[in-house]
Structures are given as C-alpha cells and as structure tokens.
Amino acid sequence: MLNRTEAPQQHSIQDIDLIQPEVLTFDNGLKVFIFRAAEQSLIKAEFVFNNLFASEENPLLNTCLSSMLKEGTSSRSSAQIADDVDFYGAYLVPEYSYDHSSITLYSLQKYVAQVLPVVQDILTDAIFPEAELATYIRNNKQSLQVSMRKNDYVARKRFYKALFGDTRYGITPTEEAYDNLSREDLISLYRKQVQPQNCTLILSGGVTDEILALIQDLFVQNWPNTADASTQTAPTLPAFEGKLHIEEREDALQSAIRIGIPSINRTHPDFPALQFVNTLFGGYFGSRLMRNIREEKGYTYSIGSALASLRHGGFFTLATEVGVDVTADALKEIEQEFNILNDSLAPEEEVALVKNYMLGTMLGSLESIFSHADKYKSVYFYGLNLDYYKRYTSTIREMTPAKVQEIAKQYFQYDKMYKAVVGKL
C-alpha cells in the first residue's frame, strides 16, 4: 500500500541512453536514418535538404521554394495534393531554416503506400505555377507591410543585419525582393537543391521492411539525380561591431529591445556550458532576467535570452518589449544583470536548480521514438554523433559557480554586444 504521507525518494539523473539509428546509403546518394518502434502505428518521414545559394545569397528564394513545394506538379494541382493527403488522415508540411529545408510526412502505417507517392511526385515534378507564385508574393508583401509597423520585427531585422550583414543569416525580405521572385529562378534552384544526393531522410515510427522496400522503389529506383552535385558554401560574415542603435517612433507605446553578439555553435566544446549559463541568465521562466525585469520591476510581460546554433556560426540574443516610459530603466537593469553574472559567483542553490531543470528537460524530451530521431538530427547536421549528449549531460552535472563565472566572462560581455532599441529611449 502506497504511503502518501511520505515523499518519494529523489534520484539524480544519470547518463541518458539514446537510440542509434539504422543507416542506409543508396546508389543515388540518398542517406536514410531509420528509428524503428514496432508498437507505433504512425510513420514520420522527414526529407531534409541542404540549402544551396547562388553567388549572391538570396535566402528569400529558398523560403519561397520551401513554401511552394506543395503548390502543384504536372499531374496534381495544389488542391489535389491537399485532398490526396487529407483523405488518408496524413499531414504533409514543408519547413525552412537558415541551413536546411525539409518536407515532412506524418501518416498512419497502413496508409503509407497511398501517400508516399504524393511526396515522390512533389520531389521530382513540382512546377511552381505562376498563379500560386503571384498569390505567394502578394500575401507575403501584405504581411511584410504589417510586420514593418511592429517594433519587435524591426528590432529583429536590425539585429540580424548587424550580426550577419548581407548573408543568408542577415538578409530579411523587402517588397522589392518579393517582386523580383521569378518562376524560372525557383525551378532552377529546385532542380539543383531537391536531389537525392542532397537529401537526408529521417524515417521513424512503425517502420517495417515493406515500407523500406517502398522507400527504395519510390526514392531510389524512381528518383535519379538530374543535376551535378552541389555543396553548401560558407557565407563570408562581416566584421562585428557592438554598438547601440536607436530608432525612435513617436507613436510607440512600447519599445522593442534586442541585444546580442555572434557566438559559437554546437561543434564548440564550450557550447553545453554556454547553454547552461544562458539558461541561468535568461533561458527559462525562473531565470535572472525574468525574476528581475518581469517579476520584481514589472517592466515587461516576457523577457528571455537564447543561444542559436547555425551551421556556419551561432549567436546569443536577448529580446523583450517594455513600456516606453521604462525603456532606459530596463536597459540599465539588463546591463546590471550582465555585470552581476560576470562579477560575482552564482549561489550553489541556483546552480543546482538549473542543473536539475536542464537534465530534467532533456530526459522529459525523450517521450517517443520521434524525439530520439529529433535528437539525432540535431547533432548529425553538425558532423557530430550521439556521444554529444553524453558530453552535454556530463558538462551540465559538473557545472560550478566558478565555471559559470568563467564562461560568462568569456562570452557575456555587455559592452561588446549590439543593442537595438525601436520605440523610445
């Protein structure tokens, strides 16, 4: 009989075991990583492509390509593609990030044979109809006009431009750039980028040998490379200058604040420790920034910081919106928090709390086979393997107040950061 008057025993989180995938590489260059779960009736098939760029980087073309993949093929209209997928209760979603584009299918195991041919049709015969492209351009120009009136969007735009200049990481859309999109350029990029030799397939769920045979038939035998192999080149990033940029808006009720600096990515040995310091500083609801700026001062509803890993770099960013009457005070408090982080040791209790939070979050994120696949994907595209997570958990467990201060002094220097304020100061 359970004695509910006694609290359960606590146990420290030890090493976390992650599932290794089966790996297949086919003659056409397609790489497949398989995460099987026999008890699952759901299949997730994620086709991931390296983004390719022209000599003048234009990430807008890549985002347009990703968004319009489902807009029609020679044999199916966009409506037919939607109907063919919806009829079987499946879900097909394209996604775009700075370095990769993907299209992911979620389907019940028993209907995979009916919906995978739709994906194969999209990956081999998308036509990007002019009418759908015109609609895409019109809708996104209207959204951009709305966004440009929002202080947080403008601050973010200034921030990325300052960190990454005119590269895939720094360019944001303009109305002129949307007007310059052409179907010919889309098709040219599609024919170079959407190739099996440029594709990685992450297959997870109730994967059977029959499904693998279907994958081989559709995406190996019937998906030849039709262009020479291309590689993703590294962008040439500009010299960074930390400074304060203020954009006054007379009618502003709130000021958007964006602060940050270029930083390391997941391949750097300091990255897990830097994640720890960021979490303590502004990376979760109980962070120092939230306690001070939100709970104690009441300057904002939300404030937070993040560490972003990119294939060719990374960055630290802090973002919030505050009332225009407290903008200057908020900036002073943020600077003070950076100084405290650098100048004094964090309490042992705070370090222990962040350890438990991060290790618990890591453990809680592995609720299914699909989570294991996502964890693998997060390291694979950086040339890493699952040993990364052993190093990660070991680093988190070994963090001390002195290590927190050491990392903060190296990566969290407020005076070296770029600060964008859009509103009033």
Tab-separated table of C-alpha atoms in Angstrom:
chain	number	residue	atom	x	y	z
A	1	MET	CA	0.000	0.000	0.000
A	2	LEU	CA	1.399	3.407	-1.018
A	3	ASN	CA	2.057	5.660	1.977
A	4	ARG	CA	1.082	9.097	0.723
A	5	THR	CA	2.433	10.825	3.842
A	6	GLU	CA	5.984	10.093	2.703
A	7	ALA	CA	7.560	11.954	-0.203
A	8	PRO	CA	9.064	9.755	-2.935
A	9	GLN	CA	12.815	9.334	-2.950
A	10	GLN	CA	14.811	11.633	-5.191
A	11	HIS	CA	17.359	10.273	-7.621
A	12	SER	CA	19.935	12.201	-9.599
A	13	ILE	CA	19.652	11.921	-13.381
A	14	GLN	CA	22.408	9.737	-14.773
A	15	ASP	CA	23.521	9.166	-18.371
A	16	ILE	CA	20.662	9.218	-20.850
A	17	ASP	CA	20.575	6.395	-23.387
A	18	LEU	CA	19.621	7.412	-26.908
A	19	ILE	CA	18.617	5.074	-29.708
A	20	GLN	CA	21.127	4.623	-32.525
A	21	PRO	CA	19.546	4.579	-35.997
A	22	GLU	CA	19.946	2.038	-38.741
A	23	VAL	CA	21.836	3.706	-41.590
A	24	LEU	CA	21.389	3.146	-45.320
A	25	THR	CA	23.085	4.954	-48.210
A	26	PHE	CA	21.757	4.262	-51.692
A	27	ASP	CA	23.422	4.466	-55.094
A	28	ASN	CA	21.687	7.762	-55.911
A	29	GLY	CA	23.234	9.350	-52.814
A	30	LEU	CA	20.109	9.323	-50.625
A	31	LYS	CA	21.018	8.790	-46.978
A	32	VAL	CA	18.384	7.165	-44.747
A	33	PHE	CA	18.412	7.001	-40.949
A	34	ILE	CA	15.812	4.635	-39.500
A	35	PHE	CA	14.370	4.714	-35.979
A	36	ARG	CA	12.050	1.744	-35.521
A	37	ALA	CA	9.270	1.366	-32.959
A	38	ALA	CA	7.247	-1.756	-33.715
A	39	GLU	CA	4.416	-0.701	-31.393
A	40	GLN	CA	3.872	2.583	-33.256
A	41	SER	CA	1.123	2.871	-35.862
A	42	LEU	CA	2.457	6.271	-37.001
A	43	ILE	CA	5.220	6.919	-39.525
A	44	LYS	CA	7.242	10.137	-39.785
A	45	ALA	CA	9.294	10.624	-42.956
A	46	GLU	CA	11.382	13.803	-42.976
A	47	PHE	CA	13.222	14.664	-46.202
A	48	VAL	CA	15.934	17.217	-45.352
A	49	PHE	CA	17.882	19.174	-47.987
A	50	ASN	CA	20.954	21.367	-47.620
A	51	ASN	CA	20.066	24.869	-48.739
A	52	LEU	CA	22.039	25.917	-51.803
A	53	PHE	CA	22.688	29.544	-52.702
A	54	ALA	CA	23.842	31.476	-55.723
A	55	SER	CA	26.992	33.623	-55.598
A	56	GLU	CA	24.777	36.418	-54.286
A	57	GLU	CA	22.936	34.783	-51.435
A	58	ASN	CA	19.174	35.112	-51.631
A	59	PRO	CA	17.520	33.203	-48.793
A	60	LEU	CA	14.127	34.529	-49.912
A	61	LEU	CA	14.319	32.224	-52.928
A	62	ASN	CA	14.866	29.252	-50.598
A	63	THR	CA	11.966	30.195	-48.346
A	64	CYS	CA	9.739	30.599	-51.376
A	65	LEU	CA	10.844	27.203	-52.706
A	66	SER	CA	10.005	25.558	-49.387
A	67	SER	CA	6.614	27.254	-49.098
A	68	MET	CA	5.577	26.428	-52.669
A	69	LEU	CA	6.662	22.793	-52.911
A	70	LYS	CA	3.071	21.632	-52.421
A	71	GLU	CA	1.556	24.080	-54.920
A	72	GLY	CA	1.344	21.679	-57.826
A	73	THR	CA	3.019	19.115	-60.080
A	74	SER	CA	2.452	18.151	-63.714
A	75	SER	CA	-0.199	15.646	-62.641
A	76	ARG	CA	-1.625	17.192	-59.446
A	77	SER	CA	-2.866	20.671	-58.595
A	78	SER	CA	-2.300	22.103	-55.113
A	79	ALA	CA	-5.901	21.200	-54.249
A	80	GLN	CA	-5.413	17.630	-55.429
A	81	ILE	CA	-2.236	17.284	-53.372
A	82	ALA	CA	-4.092	18.510	-50.293
A	83	ASP	CA	-7.033	16.181	-50.967
A	84	ASP	CA	-4.822	13.145	-51.584
A	85	VAL	CA	-3.034	13.695	-48.284
A	86	ASP	CA	-6.088	14.668	-46.217
A	87	PHE	CA	-8.163	11.720	-47.448
A	88	TYR	CA	-5.863	9.330	-45.592
A	89	GLY	CA	-5.590	11.439	-42.454
A	90	ALA	CA	-1.976	12.270	-43.206
A	91	TYR	CA	-0.124	15.534	-42.703
A	92	LEU	CA	2.474	16.993	-45.071
A	93	VAL	CA	4.400	20.084	-44.008
A	94	PRO	CA	7.363	21.923	-45.571
A	95	GLU	CA	9.766	23.704	-43.205
A	96	TYR	CA	12.618	26.141	-43.727
A	97	SER	CA	15.623	27.041	-41.598
A	98	TYR	CA	18.779	29.019	-42.318
A	99	ASP	CA	20.789	25.979	-43.421
A	100	HIS	CA	18.214	23.354	-44.380
A	101	SER	CA	14.803	22.932	-45.965
A	102	SER	CA	12.603	19.917	-45.368
A	103	ILE	CA	9.268	18.372	-46.170
A	104	THR	CA	7.839	16.012	-43.565
A	105	LEU	CA	5.097	13.419	-43.907
A	106	TYR	CA	3.128	12.087	-40.954
A	107	SER	CA	0.994	9.100	-41.860
A	108	LEU	CA	-0.616	6.050	-40.321
A	109	GLN	CA	1.401	2.972	-41.155
A	110	LYS	CA	-1.458	1.355	-43.072
A	111	TYR	CA	-1.762	4.316	-45.475
A	112	VAL	CA	1.906	4.993	-46.185
A	113	ALA	CA	1.722	3.235	-49.557
A	114	GLN	CA	-1.045	5.634	-50.621
A	115	VAL	CA	0.580	8.928	-49.547
A	116	LEU	CA	4.301	8.403	-50.175
A	117	PRO	CA	3.753	8.553	-53.973
A	118	VAL	CA	2.402	12.080	-53.479
A	119	VAL	CA	5.668	13.067	-51.806
A	120	GLN	CA	7.648	11.431	-54.598
A	121	ASP	CA	5.647	13.418	-57.153
A	122	ILE	CA	6.411	16.675	-55.307
A	123	LEU	CA	10.133	15.945	-55.037
A	124	THR	CA	10.513	15.009	-58.699
A	125	ASP	CA	7.953	17.081	-60.590
A	126	ALA	CA	6.978	20.302	-58.770
A	127	ILE	CA	6.107	23.053	-61.292
A	128	PHE	CA	5.560	26.209	-59.154
A	129	PRO	CA	2.537	27.583	-61.054
A	130	GLU	CA	2.602	31.296	-61.879
A	131	ALA	CA	-0.818	31.927	-60.300
A	132	GLU	CA	0.252	30.400	-56.964
A	133	LEU	CA	3.534	32.313	-57.067
A	134	ALA	CA	1.664	35.575	-57.617
A	135	THR	CA	-0.551	34.779	-54.617
A	136	TYR	CA	2.507	33.950	-52.506
A	137	ILE	CA	4.162	37.262	-53.419
A	138	ARG	CA	1.006	39.302	-52.783
A	139	ASN	CA	0.278	37.683	-49.404
A	140	ASN	CA	3.843	37.996	-48.163
A	141	LYS	CA	4.146	41.637	-49.222
A	142	GLN	CA	0.998	42.403	-47.265
A	143	SER	CA	2.363	40.517	-44.230
A	144	LEU	CA	5.640	42.406	-44.533
A	145	GLN	CA	3.827	45.755	-44.556
A	146	VAL	CA	2.091	44.787	-41.316
A	147	SER	CA	5.330	43.485	-39.761
A	148	MET	CA	7.259	46.668	-40.557
A	149	ARG	CA	4.863	48.557	-38.271
A	150	LYS	CA	5.793	46.256	-35.364
A	151	ASN	CA	8.700	47.392	-33.235
A	152	ASP	CA	9.851	43.867	-32.366
A	153	TYR	CA	10.090	42.908	-36.054
A	154	VAL	CA	12.140	45.997	-36.929
A	155	ALA	CA	14.457	45.431	-33.958
A	156	ARG	CA	14.992	41.823	-35.006
A	157	LYS	CA	15.664	42.920	-38.577
A	158	ARG	CA	18.293	45.428	-37.401
A	159	PHE	CA	19.839	42.830	-35.128
A	160	TYR	CA	20.365	40.167	-37.813
A	161	LYS	CA	21.707	42.750	-40.247
A	162	ALA	CA	24.254	43.947	-37.677
A	163	LEU	CA	25.451	40.437	-36.857
A	164	PHE	CA	25.458	38.817	-40.285
A	165	GLY	CA	25.304	41.539	-42.937
A	166	ASP	CA	24.223	40.621	-46.464
A	167	THR	CA	24.390	36.863	-45.982
A	168	ARG	CA	21.750	34.142	-45.669
A	169	TYR	CA	21.725	34.790	-41.912
A	170	GLY	CA	21.388	38.558	-42.133
A	171	ILE	CA	19.149	39.329	-45.120
A	172	THR	CA	15.464	39.900	-44.384
A	173	PRO	CA	12.728	40.295	-47.022
A	174	THR	CA	11.821	43.541	-48.746
A	175	GLU	CA	8.902	44.294	-51.042
A	176	GLU	CA	11.340	44.727	-53.933
A	177	ALA	CA	12.856	41.298	-53.234
A	178	TYR	CA	9.395	39.715	-53.374
A	179	ASP	CA	8.715	41.491	-56.686
A	180	ASN	CA	11.953	40.059	-58.084
A	181	LEU	CA	10.996	36.444	-57.388
A	182	SER	CA	10.544	34.510	-60.622
A	183	ARG	CA	9.288	31.068	-61.513
A	184	GLU	CA	12.411	30.462	-63.616
A	185	ASP	CA	14.702	31.098	-60.640
A	186	LEU	CA	12.584	28.826	-58.429
A	187	ILE	CA	12.703	25.967	-60.918
A	188	SER	CA	16.462	26.425	-61.354
A	189	LEU	CA	17.024	26.220	-57.582
A	190	TYR	CA	14.602	23.289	-57.271
A	191	ARG	CA	16.496	21.295	-59.894
A	192	LYS	CA	19.796	21.833	-58.066
A	193	GLN	CA	18.637	21.514	-54.465
A	194	VAL	CA	15.891	18.890	-54.481
A	195	GLN	CA	18.096	15.976	-55.498
A	196	PRO	CA	18.622	12.624	-53.752
A	197	GLN	CA	22.353	13.286	-53.433
A	198	ASN	CA	21.472	16.423	-51.439
A	199	CYS	CA	18.835	14.705	-49.291
A	200	THR	CA	18.818	13.020	-45.901
A	201	LEU	CA	15.719	11.011	-44.970
A	202	ILE	CA	14.954	10.607	-41.251
A	203	LEU	CA	12.438	7.752	-41.009
A	204	SER	CA	10.872	6.976	-37.636
A	205	GLY	CA	7.922	5.150	-36.098
A	206	GLY	CA	6.394	1.835	-37.128
A	207	VAL	CA	8.867	1.260	-39.947
A	208	THR	CA	8.623	-2.220	-41.494
A	209	ASP	CA	10.681	-3.979	-44.147
A	210	GLU	CA	7.759	-3.494	-46.540
A	211	ILE	CA	7.867	0.267	-46.002
A	212	LEU	CA	11.626	0.285	-46.616
A	213	ALA	CA	11.061	-1.598	-49.869
A	214	LEU	CA	8.515	1.052	-50.874
A	215	ILE	CA	11.004	3.810	-49.977
A	216	GLN	CA	13.624	2.146	-52.169
A	217	ASP	CA	11.222	1.829	-55.082
A	218	LEU	CA	9.944	5.409	-54.930
A	219	PHE	CA	13.037	7.320	-53.821
A	220	VAL	CA	15.892	5.259	-55.222
A	221	GLN	CA	14.753	3.422	-58.336
A	222	ASN	CA	12.467	6.264	-59.429
A	223	TRP	CA	14.425	9.284	-58.208
A	224	PRO	CA	17.600	9.783	-60.255
A	225	ASN	CA	19.895	12.755	-59.868
A	226	THR	CA	19.267	15.189	-62.707
A	227	ALA	CA	21.955	17.762	-61.838
A	228	ASP	CA	25.589	17.771	-60.834
A	229	ALA	CA	26.292	17.540	-57.131
A	230	SER	CA	26.450	20.913	-55.386
A	231	THR	CA	27.819	21.740	-51.967
A	232	GLN	CA	26.774	24.389	-49.482
A	233	THR	CA	29.417	27.093	-49.245
A	234	ALA	CA	30.120	29.008	-46.067
A	235	PRO	CA	28.952	32.640	-46.012
A	236	THR	CA	31.505	35.402	-45.589
A	237	LEU	CA	30.426	37.095	-42.371
A	238	PRO	CA	31.193	40.799	-41.808
A	239	ALA	CA	33.333	42.211	-39.021
A	240	PHE	CA	31.093	42.668	-35.983
A	241	GLU	CA	30.752	45.967	-34.143
A	242	GLY	CA	28.987	46.145	-30.816
A	243	LYS	CA	27.057	49.407	-30.505
A	244	LEU	CA	23.697	50.927	-29.542
A	245	HIS	CA	21.190	51.537	-32.341
A	246	ILE	CA	18.085	53.596	-31.511
A	247	GLU	CA	15.125	54.036	-33.851
A	248	GLU	CA	12.637	56.494	-32.442
A	249	ARG	CA	8.917	56.062	-33.168
A	250	GLU	CA	6.791	58.918	-31.947
A	251	ASP	CA	3.565	56.949	-31.594
A	252	ALA	CA	5.182	53.966	-29.854
A	253	LEU	CA	3.614	52.661	-26.652
A	254	GLN	CA	6.301	50.022	-26.197
A	255	SER	CA	9.974	49.788	-27.066
A	256	ALA	CA	11.395	46.595	-28.534
A	257	ILE	CA	14.854	45.715	-27.227
A	258	ARG	CA	17.152	43.233	-28.960
A	259	ILE	CA	20.667	42.594	-27.640
A	260	GLY	CA	23.255	40.058	-28.719
A	261	ILE	CA	26.531	39.015	-30.252
A	262	PRO	CA	27.904	36.394	-32.667
A	263	SER	CA	28.858	33.269	-30.754
A	264	ILE	CA	29.881	29.623	-31.027
A	265	ASN	CA	27.809	26.741	-32.371
A	266	ARG	CA	27.186	23.176	-31.265
A	267	THR	CA	30.548	21.926	-32.529
A	268	HIS	CA	32.476	24.019	-29.988
A	269	PRO	CA	33.419	22.231	-26.738
A	270	ASP	CA	32.141	25.186	-24.658
A	271	PHE	CA	28.638	25.040	-26.146
A	272	PRO	CA	26.932	22.928	-23.410
A	273	ALA	CA	28.436	25.107	-20.672
A	274	LEU	CA	27.338	28.225	-22.531
A	275	GLN	CA	23.825	26.776	-22.781
A	276	PHE	CA	23.875	26.322	-19.019
A	277	VAL	CA	24.898	29.940	-18.367
A	278	ASN	CA	22.296	31.203	-20.839
A	279	THR	CA	19.574	29.137	-19.131
A	280	LEU	CA	20.502	30.538	-15.735
A	281	PHE	CA	20.626	34.081	-17.126
A	282	GLY	CA	17.533	34.220	-19.336
A	283	GLY	CA	16.729	30.836	-20.828
A	284	TYR	CA	13.801	29.642	-18.700
A	285	PHE	CA	10.902	31.019	-16.706
A	286	GLY	CA	12.850	31.091	-13.441
A	287	SER	CA	15.857	32.877	-14.942
A	288	ARG	CA	17.505	36.007	-13.560
A	289	LEU	CA	16.129	38.230	-16.309
A	290	MET	CA	12.570	37.028	-15.668
A	291	ARG	CA	12.862	37.465	-11.900
A	292	ASN	CA	14.244	40.986	-12.163
A	293	ILE	CA	12.716	42.628	-15.240
A	294	ARG	CA	9.312	40.897	-15.133
A	295	GLU	CA	8.577	39.845	-11.563
A	296	GLU	CA	10.353	42.485	-9.465
A	297	LYS	CA	10.284	45.561	-11.714
A	298	GLY	CA	7.177	44.791	-13.767
A	299	TYR	CA	8.690	46.351	-16.882
A	300	THR	CA	7.577	43.593	-19.239
A	301	TYR	CA	5.374	40.567	-19.608
A	302	SER	CA	8.169	38.485	-21.102
A	303	ILE	CA	11.949	38.644	-21.428
A	304	GLY	CA	14.366	35.921	-22.382
A	305	SER	CA	17.666	35.036	-23.953
A	306	ALA	CA	18.680	32.256	-26.309
A	307	LEU	CA	21.737	30.658	-27.820
A	308	ALA	CA	21.297	29.769	-31.500
A	309	SER	CA	23.485	27.264	-33.316
A	310	LEU	CA	23.966	27.685	-37.061
A	311	ARG	CA	25.937	25.523	-39.452
A	312	HIS	CA	28.468	28.295	-40.036
A	313	GLY	CA	28.395	30.080	-36.709
A	314	GLY	CA	25.999	30.966	-33.948
A	315	PHE	CA	24.715	33.850	-31.865
A	316	PHE	CA	23.447	34.877	-28.450
A	317	THR	CA	20.312	37.012	-28.342
A	318	LEU	CA	18.169	38.712	-25.705
A	319	ALA	CA	14.730	40.089	-26.531
A	320	THR	CA	11.929	41.922	-24.760
A	321	GLU	CA	9.342	44.682	-25.137
A	322	VAL	CA	8.856	47.255	-22.399
A	323	GLY	CA	6.765	50.380	-21.877
A	324	VAL	CA	8.346	53.477	-23.442
A	325	ASP	CA	8.467	55.181	-20.041
A	326	VAL	CA	10.767	52.466	-18.619
A	327	THR	CA	12.973	51.752	-21.652
A	328	ALA	CA	16.073	53.390	-20.187
A	329	ASP	CA	15.481	51.765	-16.791
A	330	ALA	CA	15.064	48.339	-18.405
A	331	LEU	CA	18.357	48.712	-20.271
A	332	LYS	CA	20.115	49.656	-17.026
A	333	GLU	CA	18.701	46.611	-15.243
A	334	ILE	CA	19.706	44.317	-18.120
A	335	GLU	CA	23.248	45.720	-18.039
A	336	GLN	CA	23.324	45.253	-14.280
A	337	GLU	CA	22.363	41.591	-14.660
A	338	PHE	CA	25.237	41.082	-17.099
A	339	ASN	CA	27.608	42.732	-14.612
A	340	ILE	CA	26.401	40.579	-11.725
A	341	LEU	CA	26.838	37.460	-13.855
A	342	ASN	CA	30.432	38.453	-14.621
A	343	ASP	CA	31.486	39.908	-11.262
A	344	SER	CA	30.062	37.518	-8.656
A	345	LEU	CA	29.693	33.788	-8.124
A	346	ALA	CA	26.249	32.304	-8.604
A	347	PRO	CA	24.775	30.718	-5.449
A	348	GLU	CA	25.207	26.948	-5.204
A	349	GLU	CA	21.427	26.560	-4.861
A	350	GLU	CA	20.812	28.401	-8.136
A	351	VAL	CA	23.376	26.289	-9.977
A	352	ALA	CA	21.809	23.103	-8.601
A	353	LEU	CA	18.332	24.274	-9.653
A	354	VAL	CA	19.450	24.951	-13.229
A	355	LYS	CA	21.197	21.563	-13.359
A	356	ASN	CA	18.013	19.777	-12.358
A	357	TYR	CA	15.946	21.843	-14.766
A	358	MET	CA	18.186	21.195	-17.783
A	359	LEU	CA	18.740	17.481	-17.124
A	360	GLY	CA	15.042	17.015	-16.375
A	361	THR	CA	14.085	18.842	-19.556
A	362	MET	CA	16.474	16.656	-21.532
A	363	LEU	CA	15.035	13.478	-20.024
A	364	GLY	CA	11.445	14.674	-20.447
A	365	SER	CA	12.012	15.461	-24.110
A	366	LEU	CA	12.523	11.771	-24.935
A	367	GLU	CA	8.933	10.644	-24.711
A	368	SER	CA	8.802	8.744	-28.032
A	369	ILE	CA	10.853	7.326	-30.892
A	370	PHE	CA	10.240	10.575	-32.785
A	371	SER	CA	12.062	12.507	-30.037
A	372	HIS	CA	15.065	10.205	-30.396
A	373	ALA	CA	15.075	10.911	-34.127
A	374	ASP	CA	14.951	14.666	-33.475
A	375	LYS	CA	17.874	14.444	-31.046
A	376	TYR	CA	19.927	12.599	-33.656
A	377	LYS	CA	19.046	15.138	-36.339
A	378	SER	CA	20.144	17.997	-34.049
A	379	VAL	CA	23.727	16.705	-33.971
A	380	TYR	CA	24.067	14.874	-37.284
A	381	PHE	CA	23.990	18.004	-39.443
A	382	TYR	CA	26.919	19.402	-37.438
A	383	GLY	CA	29.045	16.350	-38.140
A	384	LEU	CA	28.526	15.058	-34.585
A	385	ASN	CA	27.145	11.808	-33.195
A	386	LEU	CA	25.105	10.806	-30.145
A	387	ASP	CA	28.198	10.959	-27.938
A	388	TYR	CA	27.500	14.690	-27.918
A	389	TYR	CA	24.688	14.129	-25.421
A	390	LYS	CA	26.979	12.229	-23.052
A	391	ARG	CA	29.313	15.216	-23.091
A	392	TYR	CA	26.315	17.517	-22.676
A	393	THR	CA	24.917	15.756	-19.593
A	394	SER	CA	28.401	15.386	-18.106
A	395	THR	CA	29.081	19.108	-18.570
A	396	ILE	CA	25.763	20.103	-17.007
A	397	ARG	CA	26.322	17.862	-13.954
A	398	GLU	CA	29.829	19.272	-13.459
A	399	MET	CA	28.917	22.968	-13.630
A	400	THR	CA	30.021	25.029	-10.630
A	401	PRO	CA	29.622	28.696	-9.659
A	402	ALA	CA	33.238	29.279	-10.699
A	403	LYS	CA	32.642	27.669	-14.114
A	404	VAL	CA	29.525	29.793	-14.624
A	405	GLN	CA	31.551	32.945	-13.972
A	406	GLU	CA	34.395	31.784	-16.241
A	407	ILE	CA	32.035	31.175	-19.180
A	408	ALA	CA	30.166	34.442	-18.531
A	409	LYS	CA	33.390	36.458	-18.619
A	410	GLN	CA	34.357	34.862	-21.914
A	411	TYR	CA	31.028	35.084	-23.792
A	412	PHE	CA	28.706	37.537	-21.976
A	413	GLN	CA	30.418	40.929	-22.165
A	414	TYR	CA	27.629	43.532	-22.359
A	415	ASP	CA	29.795	46.345	-23.713
A	416	LYS	CA	30.782	44.210	-26.715
A	417	MET	CA	27.184	43.437	-27.699
A	418	TYR	CA	24.921	45.042	-30.277
A	419	LYS	CA	21.826	46.717	-28.786
A	420	ALA	CA	18.827	47.642	-30.923
A	421	VAL	CA	16.016	49.743	-29.430
A	422	VAL	CA	12.951	50.516	-31.551
A	423	GLY	CA	10.384	52.777	-29.894
A	424	LYS	CA	11.511	55.485	-27.470
A	425	LEU	CA	14.510	55.928	-25.235
